[in-house]
PDB file of C-alpha atoms in Angstrom:
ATOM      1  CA  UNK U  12     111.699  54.696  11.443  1.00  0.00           C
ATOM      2  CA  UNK U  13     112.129  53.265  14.909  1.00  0.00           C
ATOM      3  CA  UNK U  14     112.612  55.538  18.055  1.00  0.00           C
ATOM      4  CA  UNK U  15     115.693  54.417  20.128  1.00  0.00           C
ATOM      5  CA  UNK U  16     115.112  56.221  22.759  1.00  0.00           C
ATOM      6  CA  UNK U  17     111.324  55.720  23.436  1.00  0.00           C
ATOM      7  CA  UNK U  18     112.248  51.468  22.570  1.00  0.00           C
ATOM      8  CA  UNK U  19     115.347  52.187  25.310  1.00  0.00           C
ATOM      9  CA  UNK U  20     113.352  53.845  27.746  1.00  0.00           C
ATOM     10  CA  UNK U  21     110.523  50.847  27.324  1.00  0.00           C
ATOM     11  CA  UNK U  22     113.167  48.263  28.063  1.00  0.00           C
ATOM     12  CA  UNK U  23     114.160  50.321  31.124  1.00  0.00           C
ATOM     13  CA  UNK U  24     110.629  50.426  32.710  1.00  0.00           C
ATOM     14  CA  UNK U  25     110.607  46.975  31.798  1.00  0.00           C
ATOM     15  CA  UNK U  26     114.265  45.901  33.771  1.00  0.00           C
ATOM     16  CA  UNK U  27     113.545  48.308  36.935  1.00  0.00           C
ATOM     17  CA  UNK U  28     110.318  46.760  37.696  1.00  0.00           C
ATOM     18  CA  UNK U  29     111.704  43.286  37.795  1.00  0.00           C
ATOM     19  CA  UNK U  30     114.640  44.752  39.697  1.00  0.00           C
ATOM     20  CA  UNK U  31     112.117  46.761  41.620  1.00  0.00           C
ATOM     21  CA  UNK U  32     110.164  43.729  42.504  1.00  0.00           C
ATOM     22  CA  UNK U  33     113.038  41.540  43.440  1.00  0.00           C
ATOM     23  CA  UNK U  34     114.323  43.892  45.679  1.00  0.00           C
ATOM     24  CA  UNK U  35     110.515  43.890  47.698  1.00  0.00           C
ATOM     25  CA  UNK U  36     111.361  39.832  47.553  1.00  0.00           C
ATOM     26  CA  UNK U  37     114.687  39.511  48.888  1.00  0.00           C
ATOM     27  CA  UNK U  38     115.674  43.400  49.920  1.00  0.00           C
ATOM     28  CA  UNK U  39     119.369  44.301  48.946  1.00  0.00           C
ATOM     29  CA  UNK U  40     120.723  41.028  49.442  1.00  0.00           C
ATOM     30  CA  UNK U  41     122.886  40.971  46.595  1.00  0.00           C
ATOM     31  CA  UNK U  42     124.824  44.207  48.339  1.00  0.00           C
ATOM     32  CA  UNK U  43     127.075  41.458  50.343  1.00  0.00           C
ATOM     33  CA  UNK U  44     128.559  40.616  46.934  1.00  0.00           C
ATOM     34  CA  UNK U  45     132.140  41.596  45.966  1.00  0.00           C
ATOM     35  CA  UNK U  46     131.569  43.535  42.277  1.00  0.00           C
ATOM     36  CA  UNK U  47     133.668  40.311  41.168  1.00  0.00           C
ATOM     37  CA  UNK U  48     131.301  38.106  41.843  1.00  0.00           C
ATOM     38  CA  UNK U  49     128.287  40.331  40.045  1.00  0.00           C
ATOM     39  CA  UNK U  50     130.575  39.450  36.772  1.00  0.00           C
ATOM     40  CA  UNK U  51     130.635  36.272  37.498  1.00  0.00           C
ATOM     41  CA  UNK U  52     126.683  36.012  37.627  1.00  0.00           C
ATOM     42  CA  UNK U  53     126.796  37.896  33.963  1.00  0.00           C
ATOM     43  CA  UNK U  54     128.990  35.386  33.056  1.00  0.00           C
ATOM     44  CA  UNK U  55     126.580  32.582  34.035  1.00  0.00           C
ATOM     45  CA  UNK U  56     123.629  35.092  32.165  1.00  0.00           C
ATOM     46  CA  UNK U  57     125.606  35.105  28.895  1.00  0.00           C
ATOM     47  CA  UNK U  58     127.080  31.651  29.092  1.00  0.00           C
ATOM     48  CA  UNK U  59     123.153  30.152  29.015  1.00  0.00           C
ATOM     49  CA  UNK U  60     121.912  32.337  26.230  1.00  0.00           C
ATOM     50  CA  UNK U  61     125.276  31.437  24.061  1.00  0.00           C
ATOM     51  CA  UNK U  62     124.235  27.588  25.098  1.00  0.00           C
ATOM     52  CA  UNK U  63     120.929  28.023  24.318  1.00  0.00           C
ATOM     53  CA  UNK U  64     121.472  30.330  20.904  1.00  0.00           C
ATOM     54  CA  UNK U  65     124.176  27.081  19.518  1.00  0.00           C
ATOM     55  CA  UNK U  66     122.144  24.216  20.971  1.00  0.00           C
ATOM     56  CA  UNK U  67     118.573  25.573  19.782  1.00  0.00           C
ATOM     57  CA  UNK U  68     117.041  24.596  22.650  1.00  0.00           C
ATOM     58  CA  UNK U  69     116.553  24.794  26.294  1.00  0.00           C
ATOM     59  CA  UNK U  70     115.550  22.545  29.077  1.00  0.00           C
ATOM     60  CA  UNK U  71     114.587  24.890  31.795  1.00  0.00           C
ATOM     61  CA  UNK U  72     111.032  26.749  30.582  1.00  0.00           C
ATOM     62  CA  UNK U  73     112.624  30.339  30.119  1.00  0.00           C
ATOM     63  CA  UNK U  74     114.436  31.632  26.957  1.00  0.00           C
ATOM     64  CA  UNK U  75     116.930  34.077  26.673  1.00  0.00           C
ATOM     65  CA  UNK U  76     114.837  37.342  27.589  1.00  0.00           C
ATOM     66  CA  UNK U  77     115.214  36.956  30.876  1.00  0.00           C
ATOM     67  CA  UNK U  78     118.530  36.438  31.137  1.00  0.00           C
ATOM     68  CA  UNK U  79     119.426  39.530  28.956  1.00  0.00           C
ATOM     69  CA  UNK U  80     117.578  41.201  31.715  1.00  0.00           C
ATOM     70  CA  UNK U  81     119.708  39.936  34.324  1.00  0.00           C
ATOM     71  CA  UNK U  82     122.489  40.606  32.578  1.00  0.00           C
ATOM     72  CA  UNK U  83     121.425  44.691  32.510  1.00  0.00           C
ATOM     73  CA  UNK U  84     120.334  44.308  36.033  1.00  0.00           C
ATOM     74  CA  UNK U  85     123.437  42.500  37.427  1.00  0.00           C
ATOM     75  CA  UNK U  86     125.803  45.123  35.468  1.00  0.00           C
ATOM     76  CA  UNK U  87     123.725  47.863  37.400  1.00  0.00           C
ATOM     77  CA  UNK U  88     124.431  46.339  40.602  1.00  0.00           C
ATOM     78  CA  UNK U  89     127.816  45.569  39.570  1.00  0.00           C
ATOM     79  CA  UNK U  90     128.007  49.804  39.224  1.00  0.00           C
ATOM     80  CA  UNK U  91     126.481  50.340  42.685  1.00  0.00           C
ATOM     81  CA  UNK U  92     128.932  48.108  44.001  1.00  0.00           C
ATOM     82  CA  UNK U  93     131.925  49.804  42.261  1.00  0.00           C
ATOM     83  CA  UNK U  94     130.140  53.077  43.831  1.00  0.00           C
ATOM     84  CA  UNK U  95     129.355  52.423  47.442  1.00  0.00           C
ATOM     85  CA  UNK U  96     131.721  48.944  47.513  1.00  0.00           C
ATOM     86  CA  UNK U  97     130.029  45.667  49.457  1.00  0.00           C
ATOM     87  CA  UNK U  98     127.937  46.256  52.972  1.00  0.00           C
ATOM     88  CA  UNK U  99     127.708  43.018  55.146  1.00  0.00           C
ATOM     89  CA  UNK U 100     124.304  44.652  56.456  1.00  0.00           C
ATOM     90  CA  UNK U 101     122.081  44.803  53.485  1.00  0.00           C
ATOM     91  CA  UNK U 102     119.454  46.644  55.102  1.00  0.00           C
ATOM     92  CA  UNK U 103     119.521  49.282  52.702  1.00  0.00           C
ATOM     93  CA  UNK U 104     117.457  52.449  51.994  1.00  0.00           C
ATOM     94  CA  UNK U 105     115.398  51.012  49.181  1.00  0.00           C
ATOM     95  CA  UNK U 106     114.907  54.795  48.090  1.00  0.00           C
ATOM     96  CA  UNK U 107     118.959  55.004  47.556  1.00  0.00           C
ATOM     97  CA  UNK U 108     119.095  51.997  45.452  1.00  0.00           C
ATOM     98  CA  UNK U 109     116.312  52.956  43.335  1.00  0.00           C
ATOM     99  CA  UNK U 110     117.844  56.300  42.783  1.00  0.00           C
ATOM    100  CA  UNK U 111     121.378  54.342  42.149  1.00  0.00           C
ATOM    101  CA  UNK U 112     119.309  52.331  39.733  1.00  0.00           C
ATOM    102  CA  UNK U 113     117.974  55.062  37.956  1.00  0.00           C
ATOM    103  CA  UNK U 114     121.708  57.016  37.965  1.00  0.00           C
ATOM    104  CA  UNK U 115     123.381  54.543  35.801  1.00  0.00           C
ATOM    105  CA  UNK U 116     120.848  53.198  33.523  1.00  0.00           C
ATOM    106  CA  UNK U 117     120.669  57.043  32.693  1.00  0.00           C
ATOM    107  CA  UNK U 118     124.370  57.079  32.320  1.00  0.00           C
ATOM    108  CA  UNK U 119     124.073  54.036  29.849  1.00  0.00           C
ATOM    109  CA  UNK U 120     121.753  55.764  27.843  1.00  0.00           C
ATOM    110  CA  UNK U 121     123.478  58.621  27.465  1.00  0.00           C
ATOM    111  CA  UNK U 122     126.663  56.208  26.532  1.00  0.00           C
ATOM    112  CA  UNK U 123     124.116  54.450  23.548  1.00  0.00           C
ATOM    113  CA  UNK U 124     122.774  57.642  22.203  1.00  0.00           C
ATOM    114  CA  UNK U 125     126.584  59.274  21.865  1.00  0.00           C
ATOM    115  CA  UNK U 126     127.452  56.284  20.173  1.00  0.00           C
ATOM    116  CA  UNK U 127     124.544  55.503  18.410  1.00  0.00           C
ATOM    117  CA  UNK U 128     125.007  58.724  17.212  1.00  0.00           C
ATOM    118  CA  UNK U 129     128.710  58.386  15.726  1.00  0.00           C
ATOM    119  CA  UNK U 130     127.548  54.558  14.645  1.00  0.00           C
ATOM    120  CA  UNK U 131     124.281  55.305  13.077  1.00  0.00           C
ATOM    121  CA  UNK U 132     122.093  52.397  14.541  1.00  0.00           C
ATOM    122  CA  UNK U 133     124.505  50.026  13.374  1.00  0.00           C
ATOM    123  CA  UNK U 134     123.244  47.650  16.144  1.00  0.00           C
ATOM    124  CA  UNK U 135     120.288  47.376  14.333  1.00  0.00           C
ATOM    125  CA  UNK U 136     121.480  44.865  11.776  1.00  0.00           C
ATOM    126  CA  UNK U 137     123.407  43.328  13.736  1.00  0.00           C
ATOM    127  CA  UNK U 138     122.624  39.630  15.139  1.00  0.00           C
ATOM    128  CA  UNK U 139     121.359  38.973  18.293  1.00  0.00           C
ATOM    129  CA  UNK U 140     124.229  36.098  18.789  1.00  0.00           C
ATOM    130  CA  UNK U 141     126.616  39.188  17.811  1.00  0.00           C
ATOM    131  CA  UNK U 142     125.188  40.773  21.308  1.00  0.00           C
ATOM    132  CA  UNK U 143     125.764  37.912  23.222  1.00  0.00           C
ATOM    133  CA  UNK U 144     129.946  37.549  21.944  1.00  0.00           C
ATOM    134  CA  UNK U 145     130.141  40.914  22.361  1.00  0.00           C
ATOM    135  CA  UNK U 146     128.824  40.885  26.189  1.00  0.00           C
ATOM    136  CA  UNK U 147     131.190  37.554  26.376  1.00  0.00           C
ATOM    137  CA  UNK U 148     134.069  40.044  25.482  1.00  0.00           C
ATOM    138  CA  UNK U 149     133.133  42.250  27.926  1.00  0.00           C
ATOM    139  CA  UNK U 150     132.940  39.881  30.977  1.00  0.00           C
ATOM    140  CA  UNK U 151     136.174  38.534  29.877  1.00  0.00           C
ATOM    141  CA  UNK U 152     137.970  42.061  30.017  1.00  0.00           C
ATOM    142  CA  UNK U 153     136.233  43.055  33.178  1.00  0.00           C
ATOM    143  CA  UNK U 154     137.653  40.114  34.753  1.00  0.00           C
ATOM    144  CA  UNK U 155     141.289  40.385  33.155  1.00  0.00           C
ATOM    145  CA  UNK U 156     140.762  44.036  35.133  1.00  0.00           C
ATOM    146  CA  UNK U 157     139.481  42.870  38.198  1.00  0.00           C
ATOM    147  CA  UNK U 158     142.495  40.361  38.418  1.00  0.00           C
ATOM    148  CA  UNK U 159     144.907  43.354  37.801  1.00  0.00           C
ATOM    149  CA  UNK U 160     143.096  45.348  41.035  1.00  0.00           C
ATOM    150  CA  UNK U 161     141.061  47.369  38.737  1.00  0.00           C
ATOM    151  CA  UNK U 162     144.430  49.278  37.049  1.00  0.00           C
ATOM    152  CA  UNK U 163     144.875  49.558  33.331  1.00  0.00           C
ATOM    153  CA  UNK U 164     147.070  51.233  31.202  1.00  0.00           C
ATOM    154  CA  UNK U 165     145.400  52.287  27.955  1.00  0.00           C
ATOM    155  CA  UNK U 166     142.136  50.988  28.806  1.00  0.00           C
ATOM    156  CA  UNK U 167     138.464  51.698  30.204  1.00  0.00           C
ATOM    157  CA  UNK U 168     137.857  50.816  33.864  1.00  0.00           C
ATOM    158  CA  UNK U 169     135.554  48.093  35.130  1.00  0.00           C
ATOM    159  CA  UNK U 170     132.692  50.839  34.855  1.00  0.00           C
ATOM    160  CA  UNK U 171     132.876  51.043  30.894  1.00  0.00           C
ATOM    161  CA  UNK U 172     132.327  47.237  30.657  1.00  0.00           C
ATOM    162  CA  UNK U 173     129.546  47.256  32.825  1.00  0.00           C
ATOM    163  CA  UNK U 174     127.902  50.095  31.093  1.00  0.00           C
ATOM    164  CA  UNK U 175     128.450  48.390  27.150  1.00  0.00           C
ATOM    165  CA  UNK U 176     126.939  45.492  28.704  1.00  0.00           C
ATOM    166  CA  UNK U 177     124.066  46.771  29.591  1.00  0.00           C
ATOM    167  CA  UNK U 178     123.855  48.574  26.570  1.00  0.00           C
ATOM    168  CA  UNK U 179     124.259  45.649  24.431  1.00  0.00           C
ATOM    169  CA  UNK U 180     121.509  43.625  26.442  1.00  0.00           C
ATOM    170  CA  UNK U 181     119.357  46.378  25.915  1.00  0.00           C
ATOM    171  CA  UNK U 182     119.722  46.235  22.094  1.00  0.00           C
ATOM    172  CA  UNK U 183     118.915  42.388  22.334  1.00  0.00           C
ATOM    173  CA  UNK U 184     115.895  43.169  24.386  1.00  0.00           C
ATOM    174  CA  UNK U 185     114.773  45.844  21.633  1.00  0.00           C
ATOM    175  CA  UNK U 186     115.121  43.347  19.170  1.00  0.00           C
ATOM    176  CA  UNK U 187     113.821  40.673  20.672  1.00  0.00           C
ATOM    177  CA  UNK U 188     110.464  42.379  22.400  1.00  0.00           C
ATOM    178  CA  UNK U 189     110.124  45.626  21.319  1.00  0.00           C
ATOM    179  CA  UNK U 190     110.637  45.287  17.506  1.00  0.00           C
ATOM    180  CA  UNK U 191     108.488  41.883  17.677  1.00  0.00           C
ATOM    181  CA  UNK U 192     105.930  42.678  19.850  1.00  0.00           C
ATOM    182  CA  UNK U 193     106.291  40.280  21.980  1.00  0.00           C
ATOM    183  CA  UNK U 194     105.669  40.826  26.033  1.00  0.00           C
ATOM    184  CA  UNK U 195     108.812  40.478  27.546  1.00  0.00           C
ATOM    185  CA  UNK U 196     106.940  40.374  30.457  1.00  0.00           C
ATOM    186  CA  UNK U 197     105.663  37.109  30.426  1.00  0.00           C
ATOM    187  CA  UNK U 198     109.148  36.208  28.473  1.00  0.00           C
ATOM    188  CA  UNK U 199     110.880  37.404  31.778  1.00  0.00           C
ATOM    189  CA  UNK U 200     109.383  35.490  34.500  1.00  0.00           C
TER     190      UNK U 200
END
């Protein structure tokens, strides 16, 4: 029987060091960015793998692994942003981020294993174009929220999105690496 959480906590190692990396490469850059626009680069994530998952094929040499990792490491920004809101000067404390980082992939784990929990690994046997709609859905209510100034009435905030995305990126990236023993690694550069 699989481990979720040891496969989870693989998948984060595997997103913070690329996010880790990228920030030594271009520092917090991305901390100019309005959290509206960090949906709209998920957008562009999942838009390319649901391309690339109908056509069969893609043109520029990288598959969908990376972009599922974008898509958890632009909804992690996206929940920095929501936290500390945009800075024009991006020279930020790298330890802060990091510790940011850290914050609310724990908080999405926590969010998978109460579910998970409730659900019984339902994700599981689910497909990996299933992950992909479902992210879709996400972006599309995070924006419908973002238009409306972040105010819902029945509804989960902005925050909730962000944090199913992640969590349903992370399910494609167990299925796709983990559970096949690939290196998503080299599948992510």
């Amino acid at each position: 029987m699989p481990d979720t959480t040891q496969e989870y906590d693989l998948v984060i190692g595997i997103c913070r060091d690329i996010f880790l990396k990228k920030m030594q490469d271009y520092g917090t850059a991305w901390r100019i960015l309005r959290p509206t626009s960090l949906t709209d680069q998920i957008y562009i994530k999942a838009n390319r793998i649901r391309s690339i998952e109908e056509k069969g094929v893609c043109k520029v040499n990288e598959g969908i692994v990376p972009e599922f990792i974008g898509i958890v490491n632009y909804s992690i920004m996206g929940l920095i942003q929501l936290e500390l809101g945009r800075k024009e000067d991006t020279g930020e404390d790298f330890e802060k981020i990091k510790t940011l980082y850290d914050k609310y992939f724990q908080q999405a784990k926590t969010l998978m294993l109460n579910k998970n929990h409730d659900y019984g690994e339902a994700w599981r046997n689910m497909r990996i174009s299933s992950y992909t709609d479902l992210i879709l859905m996400k972006i599309n209510r995070t924006k419908q929220i973002e238009d409306h100034e972040g105010t819902t009435l029945i509804s989960e905030g902005i925050d909730a999105n962000y944090n199913d995305m992640i969590n349903y990126a992370v399910f494609a990236l167990i299925r796709l690496t983990v559970e096949t023993k690939e290196n998503p690694i080299n599948n992510s550069l």
